Coordinates of C-alpha atoms in Angstrom, one line a residue:
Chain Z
X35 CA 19.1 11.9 -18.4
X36 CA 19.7 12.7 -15.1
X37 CA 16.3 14.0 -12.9
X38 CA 15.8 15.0 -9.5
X39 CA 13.0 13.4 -7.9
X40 CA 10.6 14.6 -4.8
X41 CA 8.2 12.6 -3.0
X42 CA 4.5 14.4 -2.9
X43 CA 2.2 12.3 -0.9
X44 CA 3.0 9.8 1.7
X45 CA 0.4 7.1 4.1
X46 CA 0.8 4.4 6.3
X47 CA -0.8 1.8 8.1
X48 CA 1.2 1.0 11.1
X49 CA 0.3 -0.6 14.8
X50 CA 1.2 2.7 15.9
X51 CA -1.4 4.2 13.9
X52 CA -2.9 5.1 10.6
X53 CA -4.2 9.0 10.7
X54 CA -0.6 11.3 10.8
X55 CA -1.3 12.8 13.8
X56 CA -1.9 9.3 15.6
X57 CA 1.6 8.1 14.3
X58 CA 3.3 11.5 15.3
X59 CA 1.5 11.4 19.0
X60 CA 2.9 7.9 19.4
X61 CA 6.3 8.6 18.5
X62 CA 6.4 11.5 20.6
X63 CA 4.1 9.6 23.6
X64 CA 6.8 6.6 23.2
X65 CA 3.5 4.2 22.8
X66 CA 4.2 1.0 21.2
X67 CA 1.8 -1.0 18.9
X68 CA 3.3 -4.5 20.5
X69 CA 0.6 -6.7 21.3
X70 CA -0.1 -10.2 22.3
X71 CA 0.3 -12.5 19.4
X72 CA -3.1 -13.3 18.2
X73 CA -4.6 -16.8 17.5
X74 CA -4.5 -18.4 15.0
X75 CA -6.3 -21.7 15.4
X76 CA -3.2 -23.7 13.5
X77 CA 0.5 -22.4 14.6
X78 CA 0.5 -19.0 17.0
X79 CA 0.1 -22.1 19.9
X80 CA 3.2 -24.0 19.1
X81 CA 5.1 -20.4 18.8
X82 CA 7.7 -19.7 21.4
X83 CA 7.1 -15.4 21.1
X84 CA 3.7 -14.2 22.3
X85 CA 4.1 -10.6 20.6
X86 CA 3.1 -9.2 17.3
X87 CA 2.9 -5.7 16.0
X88 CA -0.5 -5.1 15.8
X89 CA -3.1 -3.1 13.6
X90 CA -5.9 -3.2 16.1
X91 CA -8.0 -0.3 14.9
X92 CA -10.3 -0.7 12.3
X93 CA -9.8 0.9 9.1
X94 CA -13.1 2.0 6.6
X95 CA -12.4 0.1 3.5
X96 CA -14.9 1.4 1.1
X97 CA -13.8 -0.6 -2.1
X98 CA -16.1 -2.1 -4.7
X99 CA -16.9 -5.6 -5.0
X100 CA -15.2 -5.5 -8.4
X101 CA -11.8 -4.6 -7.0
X102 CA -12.4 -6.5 -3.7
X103 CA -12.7 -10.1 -5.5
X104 CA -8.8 -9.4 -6.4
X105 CA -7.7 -8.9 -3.2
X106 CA -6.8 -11.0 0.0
X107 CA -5.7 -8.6 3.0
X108 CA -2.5 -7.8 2.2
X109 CA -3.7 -5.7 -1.0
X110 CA -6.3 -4.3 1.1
X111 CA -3.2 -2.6 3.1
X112 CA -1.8 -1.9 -0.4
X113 CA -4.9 -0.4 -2.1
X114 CA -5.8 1.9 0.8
X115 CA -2.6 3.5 1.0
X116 CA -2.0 3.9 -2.7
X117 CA -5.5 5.2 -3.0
X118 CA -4.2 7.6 0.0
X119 CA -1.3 9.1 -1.8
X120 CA -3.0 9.3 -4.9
X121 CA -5.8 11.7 -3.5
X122 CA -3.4 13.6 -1.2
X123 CA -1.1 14.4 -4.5
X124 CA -4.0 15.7 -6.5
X125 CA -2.6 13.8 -9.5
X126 CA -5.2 14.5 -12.8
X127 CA -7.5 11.0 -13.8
X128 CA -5.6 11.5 -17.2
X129 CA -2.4 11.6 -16.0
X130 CA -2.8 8.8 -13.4
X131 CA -4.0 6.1 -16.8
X132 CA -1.4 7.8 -19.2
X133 CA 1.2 5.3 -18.7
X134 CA 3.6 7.6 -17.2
X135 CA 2.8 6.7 -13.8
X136 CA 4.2 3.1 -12.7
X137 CA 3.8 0.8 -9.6
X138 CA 6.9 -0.6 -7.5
X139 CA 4.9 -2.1 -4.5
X140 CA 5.8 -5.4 -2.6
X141 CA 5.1 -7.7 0.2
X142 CA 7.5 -11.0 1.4
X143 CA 5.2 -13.8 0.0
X144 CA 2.0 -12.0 -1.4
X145 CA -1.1 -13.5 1.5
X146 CA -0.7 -16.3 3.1
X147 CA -3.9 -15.9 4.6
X148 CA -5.1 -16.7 1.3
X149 CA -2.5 -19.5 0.6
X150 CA -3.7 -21.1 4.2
X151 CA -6.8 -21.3 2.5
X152 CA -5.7 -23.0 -0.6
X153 CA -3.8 -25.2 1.3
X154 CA -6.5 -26.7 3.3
X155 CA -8.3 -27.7 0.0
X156 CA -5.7 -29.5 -1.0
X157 CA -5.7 -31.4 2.1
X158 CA -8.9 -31.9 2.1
X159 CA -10.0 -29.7 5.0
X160 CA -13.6 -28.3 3.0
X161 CA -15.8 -30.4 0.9
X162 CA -13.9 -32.1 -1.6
X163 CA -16.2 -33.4 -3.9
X164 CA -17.4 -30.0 -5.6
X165 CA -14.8 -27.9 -3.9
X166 CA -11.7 -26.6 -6.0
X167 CA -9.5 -23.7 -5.8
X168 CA -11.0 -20.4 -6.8
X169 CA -11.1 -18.6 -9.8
X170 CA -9.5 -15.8 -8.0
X171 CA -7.3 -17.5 -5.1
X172 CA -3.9 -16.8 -7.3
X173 CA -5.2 -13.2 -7.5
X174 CA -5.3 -12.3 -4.7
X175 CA -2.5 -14.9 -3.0
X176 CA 0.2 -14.0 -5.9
X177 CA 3.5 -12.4 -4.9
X178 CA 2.8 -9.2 -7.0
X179 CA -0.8 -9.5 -5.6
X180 CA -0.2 -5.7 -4.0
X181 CA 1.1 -4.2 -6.9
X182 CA -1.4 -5.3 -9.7
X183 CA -4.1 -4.8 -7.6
X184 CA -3.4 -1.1 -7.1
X185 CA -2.7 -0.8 -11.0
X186 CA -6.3 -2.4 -11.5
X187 CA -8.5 0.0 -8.6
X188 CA -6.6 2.9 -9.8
X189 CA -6.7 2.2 -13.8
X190 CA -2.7 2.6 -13.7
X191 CA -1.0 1.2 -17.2
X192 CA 2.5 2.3 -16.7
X193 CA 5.1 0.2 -15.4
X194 CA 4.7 -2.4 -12.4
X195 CA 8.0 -3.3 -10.0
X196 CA 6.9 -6.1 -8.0
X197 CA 10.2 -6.1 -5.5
X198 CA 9.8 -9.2 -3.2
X199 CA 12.9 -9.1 -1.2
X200 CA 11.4 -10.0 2.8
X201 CA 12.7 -6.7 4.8
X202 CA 14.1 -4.5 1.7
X203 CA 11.0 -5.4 0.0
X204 CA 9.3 -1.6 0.0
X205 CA 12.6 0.3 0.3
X206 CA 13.9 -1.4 -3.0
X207 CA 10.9 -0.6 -4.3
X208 CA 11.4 3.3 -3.1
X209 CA 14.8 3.0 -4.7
X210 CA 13.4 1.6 -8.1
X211 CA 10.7 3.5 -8.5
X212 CA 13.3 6.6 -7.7
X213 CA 15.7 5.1 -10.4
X214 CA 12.6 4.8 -12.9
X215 CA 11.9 8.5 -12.3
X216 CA 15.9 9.5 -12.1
X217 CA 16.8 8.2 -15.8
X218 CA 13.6 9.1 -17.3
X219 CA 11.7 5.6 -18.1
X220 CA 8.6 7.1 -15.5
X221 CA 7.4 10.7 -14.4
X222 CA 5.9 9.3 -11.5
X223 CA 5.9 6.1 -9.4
X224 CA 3.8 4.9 -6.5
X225 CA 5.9 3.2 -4.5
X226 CA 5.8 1.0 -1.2
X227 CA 4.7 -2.0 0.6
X228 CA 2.5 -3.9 2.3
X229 CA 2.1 -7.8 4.8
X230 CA -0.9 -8.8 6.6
X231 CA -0.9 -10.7 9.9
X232 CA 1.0 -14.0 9.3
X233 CA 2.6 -16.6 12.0
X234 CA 4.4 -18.2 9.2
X235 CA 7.0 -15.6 9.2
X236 CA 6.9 -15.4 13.2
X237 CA 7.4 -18.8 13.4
X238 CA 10.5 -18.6 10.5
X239 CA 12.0 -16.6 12.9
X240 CA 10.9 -18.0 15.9
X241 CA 13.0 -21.4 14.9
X242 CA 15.7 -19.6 14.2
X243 CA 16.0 -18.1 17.5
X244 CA 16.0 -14.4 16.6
X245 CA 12.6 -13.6 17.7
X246 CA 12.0 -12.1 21.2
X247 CA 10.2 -14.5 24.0
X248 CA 11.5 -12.7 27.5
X249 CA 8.5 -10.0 27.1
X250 CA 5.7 -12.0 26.4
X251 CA 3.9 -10.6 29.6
X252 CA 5.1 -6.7 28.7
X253 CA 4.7 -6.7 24.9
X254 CA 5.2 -2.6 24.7
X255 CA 8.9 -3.4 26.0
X256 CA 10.1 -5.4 23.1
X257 CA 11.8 -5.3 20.8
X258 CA 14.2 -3.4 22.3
X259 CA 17.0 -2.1 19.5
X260 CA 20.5 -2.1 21.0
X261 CA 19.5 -2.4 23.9
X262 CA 21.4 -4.9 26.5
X263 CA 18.4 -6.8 27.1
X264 CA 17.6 -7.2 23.9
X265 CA 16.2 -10.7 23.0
X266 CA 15.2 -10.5 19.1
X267 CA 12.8 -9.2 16.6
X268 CA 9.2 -8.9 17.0
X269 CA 7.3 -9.5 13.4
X270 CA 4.1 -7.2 12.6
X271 CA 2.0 -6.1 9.8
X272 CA 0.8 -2.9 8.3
X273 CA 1.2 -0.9 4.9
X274 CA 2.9 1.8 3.6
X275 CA 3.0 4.0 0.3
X276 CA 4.9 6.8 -0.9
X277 CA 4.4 9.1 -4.0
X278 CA 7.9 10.2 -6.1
X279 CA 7.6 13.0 -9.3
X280 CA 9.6 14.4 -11.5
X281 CA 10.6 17.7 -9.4
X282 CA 10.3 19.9 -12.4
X283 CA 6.6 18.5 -13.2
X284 CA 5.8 18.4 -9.8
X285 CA 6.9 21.9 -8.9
X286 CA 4.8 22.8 -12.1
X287 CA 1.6 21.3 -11.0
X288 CA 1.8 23.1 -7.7
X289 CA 2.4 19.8 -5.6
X290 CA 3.1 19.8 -2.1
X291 CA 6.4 18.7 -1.9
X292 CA 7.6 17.1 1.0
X293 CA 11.1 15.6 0.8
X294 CA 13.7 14.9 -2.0
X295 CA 15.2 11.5 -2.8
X296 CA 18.7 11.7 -3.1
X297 CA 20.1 8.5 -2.8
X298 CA 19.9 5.4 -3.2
X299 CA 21.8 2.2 -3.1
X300 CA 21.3 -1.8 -3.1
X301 CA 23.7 -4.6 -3.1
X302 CA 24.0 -8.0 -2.2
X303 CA 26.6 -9.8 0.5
X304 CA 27.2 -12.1 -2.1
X305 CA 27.3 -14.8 0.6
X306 CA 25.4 -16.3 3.7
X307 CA 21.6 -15.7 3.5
X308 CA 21.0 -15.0 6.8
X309 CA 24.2 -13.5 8.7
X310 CA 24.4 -9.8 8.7
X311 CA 27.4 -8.9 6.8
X312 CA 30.0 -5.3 7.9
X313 CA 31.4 -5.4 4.5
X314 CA 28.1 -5.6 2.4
X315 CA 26.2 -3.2 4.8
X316 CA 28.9 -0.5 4.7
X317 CA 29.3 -0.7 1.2
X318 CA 25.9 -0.1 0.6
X319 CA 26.0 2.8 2.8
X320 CA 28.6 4.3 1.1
X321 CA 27.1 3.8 -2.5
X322 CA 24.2 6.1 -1.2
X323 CA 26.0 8.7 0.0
X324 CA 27.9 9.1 -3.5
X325 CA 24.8 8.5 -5.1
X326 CA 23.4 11.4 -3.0
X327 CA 26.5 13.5 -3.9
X328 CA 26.7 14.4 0.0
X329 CA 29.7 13.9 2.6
X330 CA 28.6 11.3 5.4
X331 CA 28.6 14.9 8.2
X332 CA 25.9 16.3 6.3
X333 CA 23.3 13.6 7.6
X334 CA 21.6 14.8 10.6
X335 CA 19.4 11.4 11.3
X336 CA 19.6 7.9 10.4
X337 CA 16.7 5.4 11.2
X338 CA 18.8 2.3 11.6
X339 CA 17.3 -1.4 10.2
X340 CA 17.6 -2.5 14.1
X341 CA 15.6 -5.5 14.2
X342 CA 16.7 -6.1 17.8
X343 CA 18.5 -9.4 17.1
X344 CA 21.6 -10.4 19.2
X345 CA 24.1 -9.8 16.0
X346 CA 22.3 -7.5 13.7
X347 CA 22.6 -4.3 15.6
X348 CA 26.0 -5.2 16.8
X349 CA 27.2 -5.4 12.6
X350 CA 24.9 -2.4 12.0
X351 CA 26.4 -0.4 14.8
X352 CA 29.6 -1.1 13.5
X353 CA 28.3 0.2 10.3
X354 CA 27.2 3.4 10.9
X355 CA 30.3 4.0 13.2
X356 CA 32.4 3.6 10.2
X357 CA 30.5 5.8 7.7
X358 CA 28.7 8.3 9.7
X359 CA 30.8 8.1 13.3
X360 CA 29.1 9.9 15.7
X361 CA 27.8 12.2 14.0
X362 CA 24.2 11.6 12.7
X363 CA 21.3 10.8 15.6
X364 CA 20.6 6.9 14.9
X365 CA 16.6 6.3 15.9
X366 CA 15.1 2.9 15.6
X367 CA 11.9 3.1 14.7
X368 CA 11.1 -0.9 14.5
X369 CA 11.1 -0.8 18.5
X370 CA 7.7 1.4 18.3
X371 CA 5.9 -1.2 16.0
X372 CA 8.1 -4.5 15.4
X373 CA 9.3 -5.2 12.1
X374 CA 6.9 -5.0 9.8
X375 CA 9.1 -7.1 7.1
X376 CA 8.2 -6.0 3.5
X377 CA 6.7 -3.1 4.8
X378 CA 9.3 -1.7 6.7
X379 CA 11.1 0.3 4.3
X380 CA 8.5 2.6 3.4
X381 CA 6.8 3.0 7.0
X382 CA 10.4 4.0 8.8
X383 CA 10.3 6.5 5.3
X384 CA 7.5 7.7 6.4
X385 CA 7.9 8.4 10.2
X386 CA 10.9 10.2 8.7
X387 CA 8.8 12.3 6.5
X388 CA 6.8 13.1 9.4
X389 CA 9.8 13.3 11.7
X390 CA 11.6 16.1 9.5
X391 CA 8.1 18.0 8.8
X392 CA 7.5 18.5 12.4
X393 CA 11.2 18.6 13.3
X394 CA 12.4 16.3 15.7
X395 CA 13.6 12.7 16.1
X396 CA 11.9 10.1 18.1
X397 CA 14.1 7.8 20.6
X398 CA 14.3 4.2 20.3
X399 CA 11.5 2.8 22.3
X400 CA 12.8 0.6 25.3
X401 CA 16.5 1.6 25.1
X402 CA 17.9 1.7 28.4
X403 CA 21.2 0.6 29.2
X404 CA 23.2 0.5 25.6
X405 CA 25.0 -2.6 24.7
X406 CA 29.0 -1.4 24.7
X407 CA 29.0 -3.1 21.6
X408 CA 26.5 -0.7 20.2
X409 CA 27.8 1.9 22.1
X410 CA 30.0 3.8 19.4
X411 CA 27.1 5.5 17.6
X412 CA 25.1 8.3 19.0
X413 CA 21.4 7.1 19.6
X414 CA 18.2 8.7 20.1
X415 CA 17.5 8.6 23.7
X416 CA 14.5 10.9 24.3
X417 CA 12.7 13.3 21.7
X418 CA 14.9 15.3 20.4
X419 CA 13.4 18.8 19.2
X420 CA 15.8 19.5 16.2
X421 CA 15.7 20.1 12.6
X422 CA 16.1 17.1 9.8
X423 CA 17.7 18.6 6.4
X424 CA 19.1 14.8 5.2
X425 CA 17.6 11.7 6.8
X426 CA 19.0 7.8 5.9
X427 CA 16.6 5.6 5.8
X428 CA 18.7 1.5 5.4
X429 CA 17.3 -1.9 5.6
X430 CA 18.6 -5.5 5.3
X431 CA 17.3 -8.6 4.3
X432 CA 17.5 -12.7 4.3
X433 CA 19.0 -12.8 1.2
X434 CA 21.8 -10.8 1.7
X435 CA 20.1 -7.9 0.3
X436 CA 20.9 -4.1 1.6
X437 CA 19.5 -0.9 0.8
X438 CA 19.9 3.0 1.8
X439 CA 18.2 5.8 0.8
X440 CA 18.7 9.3 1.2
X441 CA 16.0 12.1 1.4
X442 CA 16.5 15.7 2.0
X443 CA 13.8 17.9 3.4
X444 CA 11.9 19.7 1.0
X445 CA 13.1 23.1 2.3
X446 CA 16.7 22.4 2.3
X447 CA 17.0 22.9 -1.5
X448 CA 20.8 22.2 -2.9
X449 CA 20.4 24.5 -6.1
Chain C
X260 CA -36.8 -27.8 -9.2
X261 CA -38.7 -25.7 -10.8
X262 CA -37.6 -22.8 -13.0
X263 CA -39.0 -20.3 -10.2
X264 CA -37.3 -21.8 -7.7
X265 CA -34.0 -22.1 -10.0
X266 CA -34.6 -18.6 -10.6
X267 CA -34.9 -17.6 -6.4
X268 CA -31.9 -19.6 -5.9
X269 CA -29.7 -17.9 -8.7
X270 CA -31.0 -14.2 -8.1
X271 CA -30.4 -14.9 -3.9
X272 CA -26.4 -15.8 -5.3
X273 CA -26.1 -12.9 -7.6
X274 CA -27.2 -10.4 -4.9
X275 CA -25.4 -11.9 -1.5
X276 CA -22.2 -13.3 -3.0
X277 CA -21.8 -10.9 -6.0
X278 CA -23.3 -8.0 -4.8
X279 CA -25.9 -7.3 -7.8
X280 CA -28.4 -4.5 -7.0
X281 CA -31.8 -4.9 -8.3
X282 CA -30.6 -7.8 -10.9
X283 CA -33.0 -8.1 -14.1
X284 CA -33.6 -11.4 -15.8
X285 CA -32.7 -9.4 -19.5
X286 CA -30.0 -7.0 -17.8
X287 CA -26.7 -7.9 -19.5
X288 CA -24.5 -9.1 -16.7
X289 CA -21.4 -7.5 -18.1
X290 CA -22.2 -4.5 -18.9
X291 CA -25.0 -3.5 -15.6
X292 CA -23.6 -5.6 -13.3
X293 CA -19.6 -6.0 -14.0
X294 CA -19.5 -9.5 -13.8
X295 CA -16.5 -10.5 -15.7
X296 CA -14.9 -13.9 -16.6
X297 CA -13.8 -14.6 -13.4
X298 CA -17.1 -14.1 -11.6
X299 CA -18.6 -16.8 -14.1
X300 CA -15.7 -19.4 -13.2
X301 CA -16.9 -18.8 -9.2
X302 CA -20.8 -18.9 -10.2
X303 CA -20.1 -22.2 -12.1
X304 CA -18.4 -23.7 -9.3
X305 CA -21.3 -22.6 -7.0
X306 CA -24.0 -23.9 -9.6
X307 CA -21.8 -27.6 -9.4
X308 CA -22.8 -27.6 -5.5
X309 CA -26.2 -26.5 -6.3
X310 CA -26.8 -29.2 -8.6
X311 CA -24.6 -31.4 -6.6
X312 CA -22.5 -32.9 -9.6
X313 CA -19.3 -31.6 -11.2
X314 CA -19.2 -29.7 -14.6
X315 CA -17.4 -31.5 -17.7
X316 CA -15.1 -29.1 -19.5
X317 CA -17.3 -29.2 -22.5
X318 CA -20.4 -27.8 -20.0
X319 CA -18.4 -24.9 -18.9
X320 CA -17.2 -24.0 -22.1
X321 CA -20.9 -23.4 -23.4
X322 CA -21.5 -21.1 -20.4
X323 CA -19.1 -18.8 -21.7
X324 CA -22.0 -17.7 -24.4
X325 CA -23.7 -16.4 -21.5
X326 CA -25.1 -12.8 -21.5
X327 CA -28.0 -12.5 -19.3
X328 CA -29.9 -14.0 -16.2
X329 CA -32.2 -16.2 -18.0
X330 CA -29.5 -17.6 -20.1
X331 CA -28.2 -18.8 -16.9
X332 CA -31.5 -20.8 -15.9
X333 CA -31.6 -21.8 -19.4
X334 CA -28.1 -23.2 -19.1
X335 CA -28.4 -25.0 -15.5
X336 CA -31.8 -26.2 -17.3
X337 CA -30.2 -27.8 -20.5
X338 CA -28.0 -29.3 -18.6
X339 CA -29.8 -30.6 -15.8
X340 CA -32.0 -32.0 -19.0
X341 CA -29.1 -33.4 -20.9
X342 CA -27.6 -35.4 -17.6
X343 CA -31.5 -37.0 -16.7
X344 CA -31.6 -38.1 -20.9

């Protein structure tokens, strides 16, 4: 069984917005959701980087009491997009609790908020003579917190993907939930990710100096994606979900249909942890493209990983030079928002939906003067009015863990 | 204590922290109110700091048999009754 998969419904949370039209005015506005890091009463003082992608809007939650006991703030993202893509696909109640729909939703370590809060009863921080951790604590702190929590709200019994991989975390889950679909095990996935405000993770990569401390005055200017005055990653938070069918169902039902996976591919470096690696990357772009069937000239746009780090974009550059040359516009869409870590997969999907709907390519924000090591590639500079038929979408991960996906625009039907 | 003030202290936690509209002593808490086993793990631990002593395993076992609001005051009753003997 071989199927061909579309996506139907797509949302995100993101510190460049929520509503479409906010995210699509930003990208074309060149606004960045950078702010000052928050406090956090325990590390954000002893952090070197004073910037966080930010979701500073609030957003009307309107969930029960018996779904919110479940959920620390990370599956509020979660809930609130899948709930979004579910009402925008006009999916049937029966078909939603049949069993043929599935979940493959992430997020890097579930909520720390909620672990902080376990943590200080073990150390005695609250009253500890009656005080002991909650009932629901593991609930809603759990790694595969987002993804059971939608299945519960939403009365979904088919299968659950809980990917957990830090920055490939939501686009392996894209690419599972697409393989699920592909070889026939699901007719339908929700698929995506989600991470709440942390300074854990900032402060993970704050020690290891990648993270970027020369804008803490001007957050909108960082991170800066190979850019020569680029000084590191900037970590934020936010949610994403995405909807894939069956195309034959899908066309069937009358669903809007707004892009086709193609492709997809994920491997592992099978070495160092943290070092971004030329041989694992470009193998994994190449395994997409022939798992897309497509010839690396037939990509119009590919939204790079481009964290902003020293080395990253350097490897990545070299990358894309040597499957796509100069083909392909490369747009780095972290540099609007930061990196929203597990989430980032499915938001820089998204943009791209968006992107190839209205048809153009936002620049990355805050690039300048091109490093000549990152020069070889042909990069997004201003907004670029153009038509999107294929879009890459690849991400890398601590771990060693890299992933492409390939999605064609809805109209630009192969058969 | 007395049972009406037992009774104003348990309805006051069922409405603010579990968000019970217009609880009735009969109503059965599953069933009108959703409360499932995991609310009645966090209601025990809130009736320990109400009576200011912790639960034996034994004690919470017996609340599982639970079904409405007055078996709840006649629980925290028995109990308070079976610590002061």
């Amino acid at each position: 069984m071989n199927r061909r998969v579309v996506i139907t419904a797509c949302s995100a949370i993101t510190p460049i917005g929520y509503r479409r039209e906010d995210i699509i005015d930003s990208l074309r506005a060149g606004r960045s959701g950078v702010r000052p890091l928050r406090d956090d009463g325990l590390l954000s003082g002893h952090i070197h980087s004073r910037v966080f992608g930010t979701v500073d809007y609030p957003i009307d939650y309107a969930f029960k009491r018996v779904h919110r006991k479940t959920m620390g703030p990370v599956a509020y993202y979660a809930c609130q997009v899948a709930g979004d893509v579910l009402a925008q696909s006009g999916l049937a109640e029966e078909f939603i609790t049949s069993g043929r729909l599935g979940v493959a939703f992430g997020s890097t370590h579930g909520s720390p908020t909620v672990q902080r809060e376990i943590y200080k009863t073990f150390f005695g921080d609250l009253d500890n003579k009656f005080s002991s951790i909650g009932a629901v604590d593991y609930l809603r702190s759990m790694v595969h917190t987002t993804a059971v929590n939608i299945t519960r709200m939403f009365g979904i019994t088919g299968r659950v993907i809980a990917s957990s991989t830090a920055c490939t975390t939501s686009s392996q889950a894209i690419g599972f939930g697409y393989e699920m679909i592909k070889f026939g095990m699901q007719d339908a996935m929700i698929c995506g990710g989600a991470d709440e405000y942390d300074t854990t993770t900032v402060a993970v990569f704050d020690n290891l100096l990648a993270c970027s401390v020369a804008y803490n005055d001007t957050p909108h200017r960082t991170p800066r994606p190979f850019d020569a005055a680029r000084d590191g990653l900037v970590v934020g938070e936010g949610g994403g979900a995405v909807l894939l069918e069956e195309y034959e169902s899908a066309k069937r039902r009358g669903a809007p249909i707004l892009a086709e996976v193609i492709g997809f591919a994920c491997n592992n470096n099978g070495g160092d942890l943290i070092l971004p690696n030329l041989d694992g990357i470009t193998a994994t772009l190449r395994l997409s493209l022939e798992d897309a069937g497509i010839s690396a000239d037939q990509v119009d746009v590919v939204s790079a990983h481009a964290t902003a780090t020293k080395m990253g974009d350097v490897i990545e550059a070299q990358a894309i030079a040597g499957v796509y040359g100069d083909g392909p516009l490369v747009t780095g869409l972290k540099s609007y928002m930061g990196h929203t870590m597990g989430t980032c997969g499915v938001i820089e999907l998204t943009l791209l939906l968006y992107m190839m709907e209205q048809g153009f390519v936002a620049p990355t924000l805050n690039l300048e003067q091109i490093d000549p090591r990152c020069d070889m590639i042909r990069h997004a500079l201003t907004v670029i009015e153009q038509p999107i038929g294929i879009g890459a979408v690849q991400n890398f991960a601590f771990g060693g863990v890299n992933t492409s996906l390939i999605v064609r625009h809805a109209d630009k039907d192969a058969t | 204590m007395t049972r009406e003030e037992l009774q104003e202290r348990i309805l006051s936690i069922l409405e603010h922290d579990f968000e019970f509209e217009a609880p009735g002593l009969t109503d059965n808490l599953r069933d009108d109110h959703g409360f499932d086993s995991i609310d009645a793990i966090e209601l025990l631990g809130k009736i320990e700091t109400m009576l200011g002593f912790t639960l034996s395993r034994e004690e919470k076992e017996q609340a599982m048999s639970i079904r409405t609001i007055n078996d709840i005051l006649d629980y925290i009753e028995q109990i308070r009754s079976a610590r002061q003997s």
